Every structure is written in structure tokens, then in C-alpha cells.
Amino acid sequence: MKKFYITTPIYYVNDKPHVGHAYTTIAADVLSRWKRLQGEDVYFLTGTDEHGSKIALAAEAQGLTPQALVDRESAKFSALWKDLNISNDGFIRTTEARHVETVGKIFDALFKQGDIYKGHYVDWYCVSCESFWLESELVEGNCPDCGRKVERLQEESYFFKQSKYEKRLLEFYEQNPNFLMPKKRAQEIINFVKSGLKDVSISRLKEKWGIQIPQDPNHTAYVWFDALINYLTAAGFPSGSGENIWPPDIHFVGKEIFRFHAILWPAMLFALDLPTPKTVFAHGWWTAEGEKMSKSKGNFVDPNDIIPEYGVDGLRYFLLREMPFGTDGDFSMSSLKARYNAELANNLGNLLSRTLTLIEKNFDGVLNLAPEGHLIAGLPERLKTVKDAYDRAAFSEVLEILGSVVTDTNKFIDEKAPWKLVKTDKDAAGKALAECLVILRWLACAYDPFMPSSCLSIWKQLGETADLSSAASGILQNPLKGFSPQTRIEKSGILFQRKA
Ligand code: MSP
């Protein structure tokens, strides 16, 4: 069976990871976990981009060899992914031998078929973005993307014949309307291609920290050319071991690197005669307390500063709830606290705690009663909307729908008032609580991709002993599946502690 192949960008290791990197990686993790719950075989790849001038300069500034720097910094990314409960199946580093070999083979293939030629590059280069620019593209003489100073490059270079694929790219976008996502960003790419593609410089003569081109060891591969190939290396290219992985189903990228993935990357794959990814999804950017996060301002939000107070799941939840995937948003401590308190502590956490407390107090922890099922009957309809939102990578919508299930269930308890009802009609009170139990069980499955450890805790507190991930898909379809009114609940601790 072909695996669902999902990737994040490979991150530069000139600096430690921040909340922007965590965002893309968590989003890919959520989709991977959701797909696995649906019974799909997933290959989730992330990694680090370790060559190029930017890294070489960072190493020099710290008195380190580039290799020592990349080893140290790449480890910080993998450590953070472990802390954030990221379930990646692969982690690729572009300094690994397997990648160096793949890049060499790709140069070989492209040379052989005449898609690479030697020329001379004369224009501008932004080290921070590792991007080439024409004079006419500069904004007030600076990089049009990051606004930083650019440097004049005049050197011999190998070029990839990207221009040759202009027409094919436009046809490809038209025939594959799901390739460029979200749709609102597609037109910008189409217009750019229509305005005329130039060939791309894919080697550097002066930059030594890179993969040597086998055909001309004086040159190293341009870091973006090297980086995009990571997706092929990880899939086992060209040995054939990755046949059940290729092509990628979805690449998650930030909007600033959409063009590389939407134009250069498919053109490279056309040239290699390889199948193209099904979707490239470009999400938006976070600012921090209203300001662009930048090194000069030193205002990068470090996930490690958030986790002690809000927990891994609090951070995962907030990032995907606050800003619709695809648009920009602001990371502020006040909105983090507000959402955490309102949606996790007061809504979901409260639903769990009041349900379990009432069962413990009035039924000695075992209800022995089946629910009547008024609210439960509506869950399959909600599941349809959840699935539809997942298909569009609309994570904030998924969370909104699930939040409304929680709110409705809390309202249901308020109306039934089992704490009073138990005095006049104990069975009716028990049946209402059974309804809440069944819904909480469904919610533990539905929220699991976002908050895996909290959902496991909910699951255990409900007294469930089966494996959550194996049971989830059945329960989501049929909330009563495997539900036993005789189950003893195991209330323990507060799930989301309200923040003052
Ligand atoms: N190395 C390249 C990518 C090569 S992929 C073949 C690169 N690396 S990066 O370290 O700069 O990471 C950029 C990515 O990190 C963005 O595309 C996005 O996924 C994530 N983000 C970094 N800052 C971000 C925000 N402020 N907001 C949201 N995501 C951001 O580019």
C-alpha cells in the first residue's frame, strides 16, 4: 500500500528552533496522527537543512567548524520534536551520506539529459534567504523577502533549465487544482510563472560548505537545490527502496518558501521524469505580540518557555486553534491564556471533571446505565464536518467543531442538573451522565491528534483499557462501539489547570 507521505520544510540550523518551526511540525504531526487513526499508513518526514553560506557564517561567528555547529543545532530540533510529542517517522539531515549521494545522482541525471548548463551568474544574493535576485526585483536595494542587505555575485555557475518547463507548469497547475493550496495563494504563483521563468543558478563557486558537484568539484550545489532533494533522499531515491512512499501527498511549508516548492521543485521533478507531489500547502506567518519575530529584535517565542506553564498539549492546541492554517496570526501570551482558560480548562476540562465527580459521588464510580442518546445521535453528522475540515487542512475548524460538541454537552449537563435530579430520579441522572461519558470517549478520540497525552489521560480516566489509537476510528463512526456501562471510571487529577 502506498504510504501517505507528508513533510515539513527542513529547517536551517543557524539558530535554535522557535514557535514558527514548531507550528509547521505540529500541523504535520496532527495530520499524520489523524491519517493513522483513519487506518492509513503514514510516512511523516522532517529534518534539518545544513549547508550554505548562512550556516557557514553562523559557524564562523561562533568559532566552530560548520559540521560541529550543524551537529549541535540539529540535535536541538530533534530534541524539541521529542518534547512536543511529534510522531515523525523520518528525520533527514542534508549532511548525511545518503543525501550527498542522492544529490550527486540527480546532478548526473540532469547533466545527462541536458537540463544543466554552465554559465555565469551576475546579480544579487541574499544570504539570509539563500535566494538569488535580479536588480529589478530588489526593494530599495535590499532583499524583497526579508529586507536585508544583498551581496553582488559574479561567478561561474551551473544553471538548471527551469524556463523550459514554463508551459508544462501552467498546464500542470490547471490539471491539478489541488496542487497549490490554499487556493487564495495559487494565483500569485500562476501569475509569476506566466510573467516568464528564468533559468536557476544551482551551484556556487565560492561557497565551500555544500555538496560538491561530482561533475565539477570546484562547485557546490546551491543550498535550495540540495534542500528540495531531501524529499527524494528520504523516500529512498534512487535505490527504489522508497517505492511505496513516492510521491509526497502533502508538503507543508511557510508562505515565504511557497515559490521554491510550487515552481522550481515540480520543474526539477518534470526534468527527472518523476511523479510530482499532490499538494503543496503554504501556511501563514506568526508575529509575536504584534511584531515580526526576528533575530535583531530577539523576540522569537521559544516553545520551551511555554511548555512548563501550558503543557505540550496546551501549546499544540493553541497554535492550531488560534490562527487558521493558511492565514497570518499573532502569538500573544494574553490570547494563549484566554484560550487555554476558556476552551481547555473551563470547557473540556470542566466537562470531564464534573462528569467524573458526579459519577464518583453518586454512583460509586460505576453507572451501570446506558445513555438515552440525544446528543450522541448528532455526532456522526459532526464527524462528517470534521473530516471535511481535515481534508482542507483546516485545523482551526476541526477544533471549533469539537469545541461546539463540548459546549453543547456542558449545556446538556446544566439543563439536566444531575446533581439535583439524582435526588428525585437517580436513573434519569445516571443516563444523562452516561451520555456525557460516551461523548467524552468520542472526544478523546477526536482530539487525540491535537493533544495525544491529554486524550490518553481522558481515556484512562473514563476507565477505558483498550488501545486508544486502534479503537478511535470505530468509535468516531459509532460512538457507542465497545461502550460498557459497567466500566469503572478512574478519576485522577485536573487535566487543564486554570491560569490566574
Ligand atoms: N531550509 C529552508 C527550507 C527548505 S525546505 C526544502 C528554510 N528553513 S527555515 O529554518 O527558515 O524554516 C522556514 C520554515 O519555518 C517556514 O517555511 C515555516 O514552515 C516555519 N516558520 C519559520 N518562522 C515562522 C513564523 N514566524 N510563522 C510560521 N511559520 C514559520 O526556509
Short mmCIF file of C-alpha atoms and ligand atoms in Angstrom, two decimals:
data_model
loop_
_atom_site.label_atom_id
_atom_site.label_comp_id
_atom_site.label_asym_id
_atom_site.label_seq_id
_atom_site.Cartn_x
_atom_site.Cartn_y
_atom_site.Cartn_z
CA MET A 1 0.00 0.00 0.00
CA LYS A 2 1.27 3.47 -0.87
CA LYS A 3 2.05 5.39 2.31
CA PHE A 4 0.62 8.82 2.97
CA TYR A 5 3.84 10.84 2.61
CA ILE A 6 3.79 14.15 4.48
CA THR A 7 6.67 16.56 5.03
CA THR A 8 7.67 19.76 6.80
CA PRO A 9 10.37 22.05 5.43
CA ILE A 10 13.83 21.03 6.59
CA TYR A 11 14.87 23.81 8.94
CA TYR A 12 18.07 25.82 8.83
CA VAL A 13 20.29 25.14 11.79
CA ASN A 14 21.94 28.53 12.06
CA ASP A 15 19.71 29.14 15.07
CA LYS A 16 17.67 27.18 17.59
CA PRO A 17 14.07 26.23 16.84
CA HIS A 18 11.23 28.61 17.69
CA VAL A 19 7.47 28.57 17.68
CA GLY A 20 7.28 29.16 13.89
CA HIS A 21 9.15 25.91 13.23
CA ALA A 22 7.08 24.17 15.89
CA TYR A 23 3.89 25.34 14.18
CA THR A 24 4.55 23.62 10.85
CA THR A 25 5.84 20.50 12.56
CA ILE A 26 2.85 20.24 14.91
CA ALA A 27 0.45 20.75 11.99
CA ALA A 28 2.13 17.92 10.09
CA ASP A 29 2.02 15.79 13.23
CA VAL A 30 -1.70 16.38 13.68
CA LEU A 31 -2.47 15.41 10.10
CA SER A 32 -0.20 12.36 10.37
CA ARG A 33 -1.90 11.22 13.57
CA TRP A 34 -5.34 11.78 12.06
CA LYS A 35 -4.45 9.75 8.96
CA ARG A 36 -3.09 6.94 11.14
CA LEU A 37 -6.33 6.92 13.14
CA GLN A 38 -8.13 6.55 9.82
CA GLY A 39 -6.10 3.41 9.19
CA GLU A 40 -3.68 4.93 6.67
CA ASP A 41 -0.04 4.01 6.56
CA VAL A 42 1.86 7.28 7.07
CA TYR A 43 5.41 8.38 6.41
CA PHE A 44 5.98 11.69 8.16
CA LEU A 45 9.29 13.38 7.41
CA THR A 46 11.02 16.36 8.96
CA GLY A 47 14.68 17.30 9.22
CA THR A 48 17.37 19.96 9.01
CA ASP A 49 18.91 21.94 6.17
CA GLU A 50 22.60 22.15 6.95
CA HIS A 51 24.54 23.63 4.04
CA GLY A 52 25.10 27.06 2.55
CA SER A 53 26.55 30.45 3.36
CA LYS A 54 24.16 31.23 6.17
CA ILE A 55 25.26 28.19 8.16
CA ALA A 56 28.93 28.66 7.28
CA LEU A 57 28.79 32.26 8.55
CA ALA A 58 26.99 31.27 11.75
CA ALA A 59 29.68 28.66 12.45
CA GLU A 60 32.45 31.12 11.77
CA ALA A 61 30.89 33.67 14.11
CA GLN A 62 30.92 31.07 16.88
CA GLY A 63 34.41 29.81 16.17
CA LEU A 64 33.11 26.39 15.21
CA THR A 65 33.52 24.20 12.17
CA PRO A 66 30.27 24.09 10.18
CA GLN A 67 29.98 20.38 10.95
CA ALA A 68 30.26 20.97 14.70
CA LEU A 69 27.60 23.68 14.51
CA VAL A 70 25.15 21.63 12.48
CA ASP A 71 25.59 18.59 14.73
CA ARG A 72 24.86 20.66 17.82
CA GLU A 73 21.94 22.61 16.38
CA SER A 74 20.24 19.75 14.53
CA ALA A 75 20.11 17.87 17.83
CA LYS A 76 18.11 20.76 19.30
CA PHE A 77 15.45 20.31 16.63
CA SER A 78 15.13 16.58 17.18
CA ALA A 79 15.06 17.09 20.96
CA LEU A 80 12.26 19.65 20.66
CA TRP A 81 10.24 17.36 18.41
CA LYS A 82 10.54 14.65 21.04
CA ASP A 83 9.38 17.07 23.75
CA LEU A 84 6.46 18.20 21.61
CA ASN A 85 5.34 14.61 21.08
CA ILE A 86 5.99 14.73 17.34
CA SER A 87 5.47 11.35 15.71
CA ASN A 88 7.78 11.75 12.71
CA ASP A 89 8.83 8.54 11.00
CA GLY A 90 11.94 10.04 9.44
CA PHE A 91 14.43 12.79 10.26
CA ILE A 92 16.76 13.82 7.48
CA ARG A 93 19.91 15.90 7.67
CA THR A 94 21.35 17.20 4.42
CA THR A 95 24.89 16.43 5.60
CA GLU A 96 24.12 12.69 5.71
CA ALA A 97 25.96 10.47 3.23
CA ARG A 98 22.72 9.10 1.77
CA HIS A 99 21.66 12.63 0.82
CA VAL A 100 25.03 13.63 -0.61
CA GLU A 101 24.81 10.54 -2.80
CA THR A 102 21.28 11.31 -4.00
CA VAL A 103 22.15 14.91 -4.84
CA GLY A 104 25.13 13.67 -6.88
CA LYS A 105 22.94 11.22 -8.76
CA ILE A 106 20.41 13.89 -9.55
CA PHE A 107 23.08 16.18 -10.94
CA ASP A 108 24.22 13.24 -13.04
CA ALA A 109 20.77 12.58 -14.41
CA LEU A 110 20.13 16.23 -15.20
CA PHE A 111 23.54 16.73 -16.83
CA LYS A 112 22.98 13.66 -18.98
CA GLN A 113 19.72 14.83 -20.35
CA GLY A 114 20.91 18.36 -20.97
CA ASP A 115 18.91 20.24 -18.36
CA ILE A 116 22.02 21.72 -16.75
CA TYR A 117 24.47 24.03 -18.48
CA LYS A 118 27.43 26.12 -17.39
CA GLY A 119 27.06 29.90 -17.44
CA HIS A 120 27.90 32.99 -15.49
CA TYR A 121 25.83 34.49 -12.72
CA VAL A 122 25.87 38.25 -12.32
CA ASP A 123 23.33 39.66 -9.92
CA TRP A 124 22.38 39.74 -6.27
CA TYR A 125 22.23 37.19 -3.45
CA CYS A 126 20.54 37.31 -0.07
CA VAL A 127 22.41 35.07 2.38
CA SER A 128 19.62 35.12 4.94
CA CYS A 129 17.04 33.80 2.46
CA GLU A 130 19.67 31.93 0.42
CA SER A 131 17.98 33.44 -2.64
CA PHE A 132 19.17 34.93 -5.92
CA TRP A 133 17.63 38.21 -7.08
CA LEU A 134 17.65 40.35 -10.19
CA GLU A 135 18.46 44.01 -9.74
CA SER A 136 14.88 44.82 -10.79
CA GLU A 137 13.44 42.63 -8.02
CA LEU A 138 15.23 44.39 -5.16
CA VAL A 139 13.26 46.74 -2.95
CA GLU A 140 15.24 49.89 -2.23
CA GLY A 141 18.34 47.89 -2.99
CA ASN A 142 17.51 45.21 -0.39
CA CYS A 143 16.15 41.66 -0.44
CA PRO A 144 12.45 41.81 -1.42
CA ASP A 145 11.65 38.97 1.03
CA CYS A 146 13.45 39.85 4.26
CA GLY A 147 14.58 43.43 3.61
CA ARG A 148 18.19 42.60 4.45
CA LYS A 149 21.27 43.73 2.50
CA VAL A 150 22.08 41.66 -0.58
CA GLU A 151 25.52 40.95 -1.98
CA ARG A 152 26.69 41.24 -5.56
CA LEU A 153 27.52 37.84 -7.01
CA GLN A 154 29.60 37.49 -10.11
CA GLU A 155 30.68 33.94 -10.62
CA GLU A 156 30.70 30.97 -12.87
CA SER A 157 27.67 28.86 -12.16
CA TYR A 158 25.71 25.89 -13.38
CA PHE A 159 22.13 26.62 -14.36
CA PHE A 160 19.03 24.46 -14.38
CA LYS A 161 16.77 24.98 -17.39
CA GLN A 162 13.71 25.97 -15.44
CA SER A 163 12.44 28.15 -18.30
CA LYS A 164 11.96 25.03 -20.41
CA TYR A 165 9.17 23.91 -18.07
CA GLU A 166 7.13 27.10 -18.01
CA LYS A 167 4.32 25.88 -20.23
CA ARG A 168 4.22 22.46 -18.64
CA LEU A 169 3.95 24.02 -15.19
CA LEU A 170 0.98 26.15 -16.21
CA GLU A 171 -0.77 23.10 -17.67
CA PHE A 172 0.08 21.15 -14.56
CA TYR A 173 -1.49 23.77 -12.24
CA GLU A 174 -4.60 23.78 -14.37
CA GLN A 175 -4.93 20.00 -14.43
CA ASN A 176 -4.12 19.63 -10.73
CA PRO A 177 -6.19 22.23 -8.92
CA ASN A 178 -5.23 20.76 -5.53
CA PHE A 179 -1.52 21.19 -6.08
CA LEU A 180 -1.34 24.82 -4.96
CA MET A 181 -3.04 25.25 -1.59
CA PRO A 182 -4.64 27.24 -0.14
CA LYS A 183 -6.38 28.37 -3.31
CA LYS A 184 -6.02 32.05 -2.43
CA ARG A 185 -2.24 31.74 -2.82
CA ALA A 186 -2.39 29.88 -6.15
CA GLN A 187 -2.91 32.87 -8.42
CA GLU A 188 0.24 34.57 -7.25
CA ILE A 189 2.29 31.56 -8.37
CA ILE A 190 0.45 31.25 -11.69
CA ASN A 191 1.00 34.93 -12.43
CA PHE A 192 4.66 34.64 -11.56
CA VAL A 193 5.14 31.72 -13.95
CA LYS A 194 3.13 33.48 -16.65
CA SER A 195 5.36 36.53 -16.36
CA GLY A 196 8.21 34.35 -17.66
CA LEU A 197 10.54 31.91 -15.90
CA LYS A 198 14.29 32.27 -15.95
CA ASP A 199 16.81 29.51 -15.52
CA VAL A 200 18.06 28.95 -12.00
CA SER A 201 21.62 29.11 -10.79
CA ILE A 202 22.13 25.82 -8.97
CA SER A 203 25.77 25.91 -8.00
CA ARG A 204 28.13 28.17 -6.08
CA LEU A 205 31.79 28.51 -6.84
CA LYS A 206 32.78 30.47 -3.76
CA GLU A 207 30.70 28.69 -1.14
CA LYS A 208 32.66 25.70 0.09
CA TRP A 209 30.16 24.49 2.72
CA GLY A 210 27.94 22.46 0.45
CA ILE A 211 27.69 19.28 -1.56
CA GLN A 212 30.38 19.08 -4.22
CA ILE A 213 29.04 18.59 -7.70
CA PRO A 214 30.55 15.31 -8.92
CA GLN A 215 30.99 16.62 -12.47
CA ASP A 216 32.89 19.71 -11.27
CA PRO A 217 34.18 19.57 -7.70
CA ASN A 218 35.03 23.28 -7.74
CA HIS A 219 31.31 23.89 -7.41
CA THR A 220 28.96 23.14 -4.56
CA ALA A 221 25.22 22.64 -5.02
CA TYR A 222 23.06 25.71 -4.39
CA VAL A 223 21.55 25.12 -0.97
CA TRP A 224 17.93 25.23 -2.19
CA PHE A 225 18.62 22.71 -4.94
CA ASP A 226 20.28 20.49 -2.34
CA ALA A 227 17.43 21.04 0.16
CA LEU A 228 14.48 20.22 -2.10
CA ILE A 229 16.10 16.91 -2.97
CA ASN A 230 15.78 15.85 0.69
CA TYR A 231 12.25 14.66 -0.01
CA LEU A 232 13.61 12.22 -2.60
CA THR A 233 16.51 11.04 -0.45
CA ALA A 234 14.19 10.21 2.42
CA ALA A 235 11.94 8.25 0.08
CA GLY A 236 14.93 6.07 -0.88
CA PHE A 237 15.67 7.64 -4.26
CA PRO A 238 17.19 6.34 -6.47
CA SER A 239 17.67 2.86 -4.97
CA GLY A 240 14.00 2.03 -5.28
CA SER A 241 13.57 1.19 -1.61
CA GLY A 242 11.04 4.00 -1.25
CA GLU A 243 8.62 2.84 -3.92
CA ASN A 244 5.71 2.77 -1.53
CA ILE A 245 6.36 6.36 -0.39
CA TRP A 246 6.78 8.46 -3.53
CA PRO A 247 5.22 10.88 -4.45
CA PRO A 248 4.57 13.10 -1.44
CA ASP A 249 0.90 13.54 -0.63
CA ILE A 250 1.43 16.90 1.01
CA HIS A 251 4.29 19.29 1.69
CA PHE A 252 3.57 21.77 4.48
CA VAL A 253 5.59 24.95 4.04
CA GLY A 254 5.51 28.55 5.20
CA LYS A 255 4.28 31.07 2.64
CA GLU A 256 7.78 32.55 2.17
CA ILE A 257 9.08 29.32 0.62
CA PHE A 258 6.00 28.52 -1.44
CA ARG A 259 7.63 29.53 -4.73
CA PHE A 260 10.53 27.13 -4.36
CA HIS A 261 8.09 24.29 -3.75
CA ALA A 262 5.50 25.37 -6.27
CA ILE A 263 7.76 26.18 -9.23
CA LEU A 264 11.37 25.00 -9.01
CA TRP A 265 10.50 21.72 -7.29
CA PRO A 266 7.92 20.39 -9.78
CA ALA A 267 10.13 21.61 -12.65
CA MET A 268 13.01 19.53 -11.23
CA LEU A 269 10.71 16.52 -10.98
CA PHE A 270 9.49 17.01 -14.55
CA ALA A 271 13.12 17.02 -15.64
CA LEU A 272 13.76 13.83 -13.69
CA ASP A 273 10.61 12.28 -15.08
CA LEU A 274 9.33 11.57 -11.58
CA PRO A 275 5.77 11.92 -10.25
CA THR A 276 5.05 15.26 -8.60
CA PRO A 277 3.68 15.88 -5.09
CA LYS A 278 -0.10 16.01 -4.87
CA THR A 279 -0.28 19.17 -2.77
CA VAL A 280 1.96 21.95 -1.52
CA PHE A 281 0.20 23.79 1.27
CA ALA A 282 1.59 27.20 2.24
CA HIS A 283 0.52 28.37 5.68
CA GLY A 284 0.77 31.87 7.11
CA TRP A 285 3.20 33.51 9.49
CA TRP A 286 3.13 34.20 13.20
CA THR A 287 4.11 37.51 14.64
CA ALA A 288 4.96 37.75 18.36
CA GLU A 289 2.96 40.25 20.42
CA GLY A 290 2.18 42.11 17.19
CA GLU A 291 5.76 42.27 15.89
CA LYS A 292 7.65 40.30 13.28
CA MET A 293 9.86 37.73 15.02
CA SER A 294 13.46 38.46 14.19
CA LYS A 295 16.97 37.89 15.37
CA SER A 296 17.65 41.61 15.73
CA LYS A 297 14.61 42.06 17.97
CA GLY A 298 15.40 38.82 19.79
CA ASN A 299 11.67 38.15 20.12
CA PHE A 300 11.44 34.57 18.93
CA VAL A 301 8.97 32.63 21.03
CA ASP A 302 10.76 29.58 22.39
CA PRO A 303 8.37 26.63 22.87
CA ASN A 304 10.47 25.61 25.88
CA ASP A 305 9.32 28.78 27.65
CA ILE A 306 5.65 27.94 27.10
CA ILE A 307 5.62 24.22 27.94
CA PRO A 308 6.22 24.48 31.73
CA GLU A 309 3.14 26.68 32.18
CA TYR A 310 0.74 25.49 29.49
CA GLY A 311 1.98 21.97 28.80
CA VAL A 312 2.83 20.45 25.44
CA ASP A 313 -0.83 19.94 24.62
CA GLY A 314 -1.76 23.50 25.61
CA LEU A 315 0.79 24.80 23.12
CA ARG A 316 -0.18 22.34 20.38
CA TYR A 317 -3.84 23.23 20.85
CA PHE A 318 -3.30 26.97 20.87
CA LEU A 319 -1.11 27.04 17.76
CA LEU A 320 -3.64 25.22 15.65
CA ARG A 321 -6.72 26.85 17.16
CA GLU A 322 -5.68 30.49 17.15
CA MET A 323 -4.69 31.05 13.55
CA PRO A 324 -6.49 29.43 10.61
CA PHE A 325 -3.95 27.35 8.66
CA GLY A 326 -3.20 29.48 5.63
CA THR A 327 -3.62 32.96 7.14
CA ASP A 328 -1.29 35.00 9.35
CA GLY A 329 -1.74 35.41 13.08
CA ASP A 330 -0.27 36.79 16.26
CA PHE A 331 1.18 34.82 19.16
CA SER A 332 0.43 36.67 22.36
CA MET A 333 0.57 35.46 25.94
CA SER A 334 -2.81 37.05 26.63
CA SER A 335 -4.58 35.14 23.86
CA LEU A 336 -2.81 31.94 24.84
CA LYS A 337 -4.06 32.33 28.41
CA ALA A 338 -7.56 33.34 27.33
CA ARG A 339 -8.00 30.35 25.04
CA TYR A 340 -6.42 27.94 27.47
CA ASN A 341 -8.74 29.04 30.26
CA ALA A 342 -11.92 29.33 28.22
CA GLU A 343 -11.61 26.34 25.92
CA LEU A 344 -9.41 23.82 27.71
CA ALA A 345 -9.80 24.49 31.45
CA ASN A 346 -13.38 25.79 31.62
CA ASN A 347 -14.90 23.86 28.76
CA LEU A 348 -13.26 20.48 28.00
CA GLY A 349 -11.54 20.05 31.38
CA ASN A 350 -14.67 21.07 33.23
CA LEU A 351 -16.84 18.65 31.26
CA LEU A 352 -14.54 15.80 32.20
CA SER A 353 -14.18 16.76 35.81
CA ARG A 354 -17.86 17.41 36.55
CA THR A 355 -18.94 14.21 34.77
CA LEU A 356 -16.45 12.08 36.67
CA THR A 357 -17.09 13.78 40.02
CA LEU A 358 -20.84 13.22 39.73
CA ILE A 359 -20.36 9.57 38.81
CA GLU A 360 -17.92 9.05 41.65
CA LYS A 361 -20.09 10.77 44.23
CA ASN A 362 -23.48 9.40 43.30
CA PHE A 363 -22.74 6.08 41.61
CA ASP A 364 -19.54 4.90 43.34
CA GLY A 365 -17.67 5.20 40.04
CA VAL A 366 -19.83 2.77 38.01
CA LEU A 367 -23.02 3.90 36.28
CA ASN A 368 -24.47 0.59 35.16
CA LEU A 369 -26.85 2.55 32.93
CA ALA A 370 -26.95 3.11 29.18
CA PRO A 371 -27.38 6.59 27.75
CA GLU A 372 -30.56 7.74 26.07
CA GLY A 373 -28.50 9.18 23.29
CA HIS A 374 -29.99 12.55 22.23
CA LEU A 375 -26.66 14.29 21.76
CA ILE A 376 -24.84 11.16 20.70
CA ALA A 377 -27.15 10.86 17.71
CA GLY A 378 -25.75 14.10 16.32
CA LEU A 379 -22.08 13.02 16.46
CA PRO A 380 -21.85 11.23 13.07
CA GLU A 381 -23.01 14.46 11.41
CA ARG A 382 -20.28 16.40 13.26
CA LEU A 383 -17.75 13.77 12.17
CA LYS A 384 -18.56 14.50 8.54
CA THR A 385 -17.72 18.17 9.03
CA VAL A 386 -14.56 17.25 10.96
CA LYS A 387 -13.42 15.01 8.10
CA ASP A 388 -14.14 17.68 5.55
CA ALA A 389 -12.11 20.21 7.55
CA TYR A 390 -9.17 17.79 7.83
CA ASP A 391 -9.26 17.26 4.07
CA ARG A 392 -8.70 21.01 3.69
CA ALA A 393 -6.03 21.08 6.45
CA ALA A 394 -8.43 23.45 8.22
CA PHE A 395 -7.23 22.59 11.71
CA SER A 396 -8.82 25.55 13.46
CA GLU A 397 -12.18 24.50 12.01
CA VAL A 398 -11.76 20.97 13.34
CA LEU A 399 -11.11 22.40 16.79
CA GLU A 400 -14.04 24.76 16.50
CA ILE A 401 -16.41 21.90 15.68
CA LEU A 402 -15.09 19.78 18.54
CA GLY A 403 -15.34 22.78 20.87
CA SER A 404 -19.00 23.14 19.99
CA VAL A 405 -19.60 19.49 20.92
CA VAL A 406 -18.01 20.21 24.32
CA THR A 407 -20.11 23.35 24.79
CA ASP A 408 -23.33 21.55 23.86
CA THR A 409 -22.53 18.74 26.28
CA ASN A 410 -21.83 21.18 29.11
CA LYS A 411 -25.16 22.89 28.35
CA PHE A 412 -26.85 19.49 28.44
CA ILE A 413 -25.46 18.86 31.95
CA ASP A 414 -26.57 22.32 33.07
CA GLU A 415 -30.09 21.64 31.84
CA LYS A 416 -30.33 18.11 33.23
CA ALA A 417 -28.72 19.17 36.53
CA PRO A 418 -27.90 15.57 37.53
CA TRP A 419 -26.78 16.79 40.99
CA LYS A 420 -30.43 17.66 41.67
CA LEU A 421 -32.07 15.01 39.51
CA VAL A 422 -30.24 12.27 41.38
CA LYS A 423 -32.42 13.01 44.41
CA THR A 424 -35.71 12.50 42.55
CA ASP A 425 -34.86 10.18 39.66
CA LYS A 426 -31.48 8.51 40.05
CA ASP A 427 -31.80 6.51 36.83
CA ALA A 428 -32.51 9.61 34.75
CA ALA A 429 -29.46 11.34 36.29
CA GLY A 430 -27.31 8.27 35.56
CA LYS A 431 -28.49 8.10 31.97
CA ALA A 432 -27.60 11.75 31.45
CA LEU A 433 -24.12 11.10 32.85
CA ALA A 434 -23.76 8.02 30.64
CA GLU A 435 -24.46 10.28 27.70
CA CYS A 436 -21.62 12.55 28.81
CA LEU A 437 -19.29 9.58 29.22
CA VAL A 438 -19.97 8.39 25.69
CA ILE A 439 -19.39 11.86 24.30
CA LEU A 440 -16.17 12.29 26.27
CA ARG A 441 -14.97 8.97 24.92
CA TRP A 442 -15.72 10.19 21.39
CA LEU A 443 -13.97 13.48 22.12
CA ALA A 444 -10.85 11.71 23.42
CA CYS A 445 -10.60 10.03 20.01
CA ALA A 446 -11.39 13.16 18.03
CA TYR A 447 -8.97 15.44 19.93
CA ASP A 448 -6.23 12.80 20.02
CA PRO A 449 -4.23 14.05 17.00
CA PHE A 450 -4.01 17.51 18.62
CA MET A 451 -3.47 16.59 22.26
CA PRO A 452 -2.26 12.99 22.42
CA SER A 453 -1.19 12.86 26.05
CA SER A 454 -4.26 14.67 27.42
CA CYS A 455 -6.52 12.40 25.39
CA LEU A 456 -4.80 9.34 26.75
CA SER A 457 -5.40 10.70 30.23
CA ILE A 458 -9.10 11.33 29.48
CA TRP A 459 -9.34 7.84 28.04
CA LYS A 460 -7.84 6.24 31.14
CA GLN A 461 -9.94 8.34 33.49
CA LEU A 462 -13.02 7.10 31.66
CA GLY A 463 -11.86 3.63 32.64
CA GLU A 464 -11.06 2.54 29.10
CA THR A 465 -8.36 -0.09 28.79
CA ALA A 466 -8.29 -0.78 25.04
CA ASP A 467 -5.65 0.86 22.86
CA LEU A 468 -6.99 4.32 22.01
CA SER A 469 -5.46 4.52 18.55
CA SER A 470 -6.86 1.15 17.50
CA ALA A 471 -10.31 1.89 18.91
CA ALA A 472 -10.60 5.51 17.72
CA SER A 473 -11.75 5.12 14.14
CA GLY A 474 -14.56 2.71 15.13
CA ILE A 475 -15.70 4.94 17.98
CA LEU A 476 -15.66 8.08 15.83
CA GLN A 477 -18.03 6.34 13.37
CA ASN A 478 -20.16 4.75 16.05
CA PRO A 479 -19.77 6.44 19.45
CA LEU A 480 -21.36 3.53 21.30
CA LYS A 481 -18.96 0.97 19.87
CA GLY A 482 -17.41 -1.02 22.72
CA PHE A 483 -19.00 1.22 25.36
CA SER A 484 -19.80 -0.67 28.53
CA PRO A 485 -22.00 0.95 31.20
CA GLN A 486 -20.27 -1.34 33.71
CA THR A 487 -16.88 0.36 33.22
CA ARG A 488 -15.41 1.81 36.40
CA ILE A 489 -14.12 5.35 35.96
CA GLU A 490 -10.64 6.23 37.24
CA LYS A 491 -10.78 9.93 38.09
CA SER A 492 -7.33 11.39 38.62
CA GLY A 493 -6.15 14.98 38.86
CA ILE A 494 -7.07 18.09 36.92
CA LEU A 495 -6.40 17.91 33.21
CA PHE A 496 -6.04 21.62 32.42
CA GLN A 497 -5.28 23.77 35.46
CA ARG A 498 -6.90 27.20 35.14
CA LYS A 499 -4.35 30.04 34.89
CA ALA A 500 -4.74 33.09 37.08
N1 MSP B 1 15.72 25.49 4.91
C1 MSP B 1 14.62 26.16 4.32
C2 MSP B 1 13.55 25.19 3.89
C3 MSP B 1 13.96 24.12 2.93
S1 MSP B 1 12.67 23.01 2.59
C4 MSP B 1 13.24 22.06 1.34
C5 MSP B 1 14.04 27.15 5.34
N2 MSP B 1 14.32 26.92 6.62
S2 MSP B 1 13.83 27.82 7.87
O1 MSP B 1 14.54 27.35 9.03
O2 MSP B 1 13.96 29.20 7.56
O3 MSP B 1 12.34 27.44 8.11
C6 MSP B 1 11.32 28.08 7.44
C7 MSP B 1 10.01 27.45 7.83
O4 MSP B 1 9.81 27.51 9.26
C8 MSP B 1 8.82 28.20 7.26
O5 MSP B 1 8.58 27.85 5.92
C9 MSP B 1 7.73 27.77 8.21
O6 MSP B 1 7.39 26.45 7.95
C10 MSP B 1 8.47 27.84 9.55
N3 MSP B 1 8.44 29.19 10.11
C11 MSP B 1 9.53 29.92 10.47
N4 MSP B 1 9.09 31.10 11.02
C12 MSP B 1 7.76 31.14 11.02
C13 MSP B 1 6.78 32.04 11.52
N5 MSP B 1 7.10 33.17 12.07
N6 MSP B 1 5.47 31.68 11.42
C14 MSP B 1 5.08 30.49 10.89
N7 MSP B 1 5.98 29.62 10.40
C15 MSP B 1 7.31 29.95 10.34
O7 MSP B 1 13.36 28.05 4.92
#
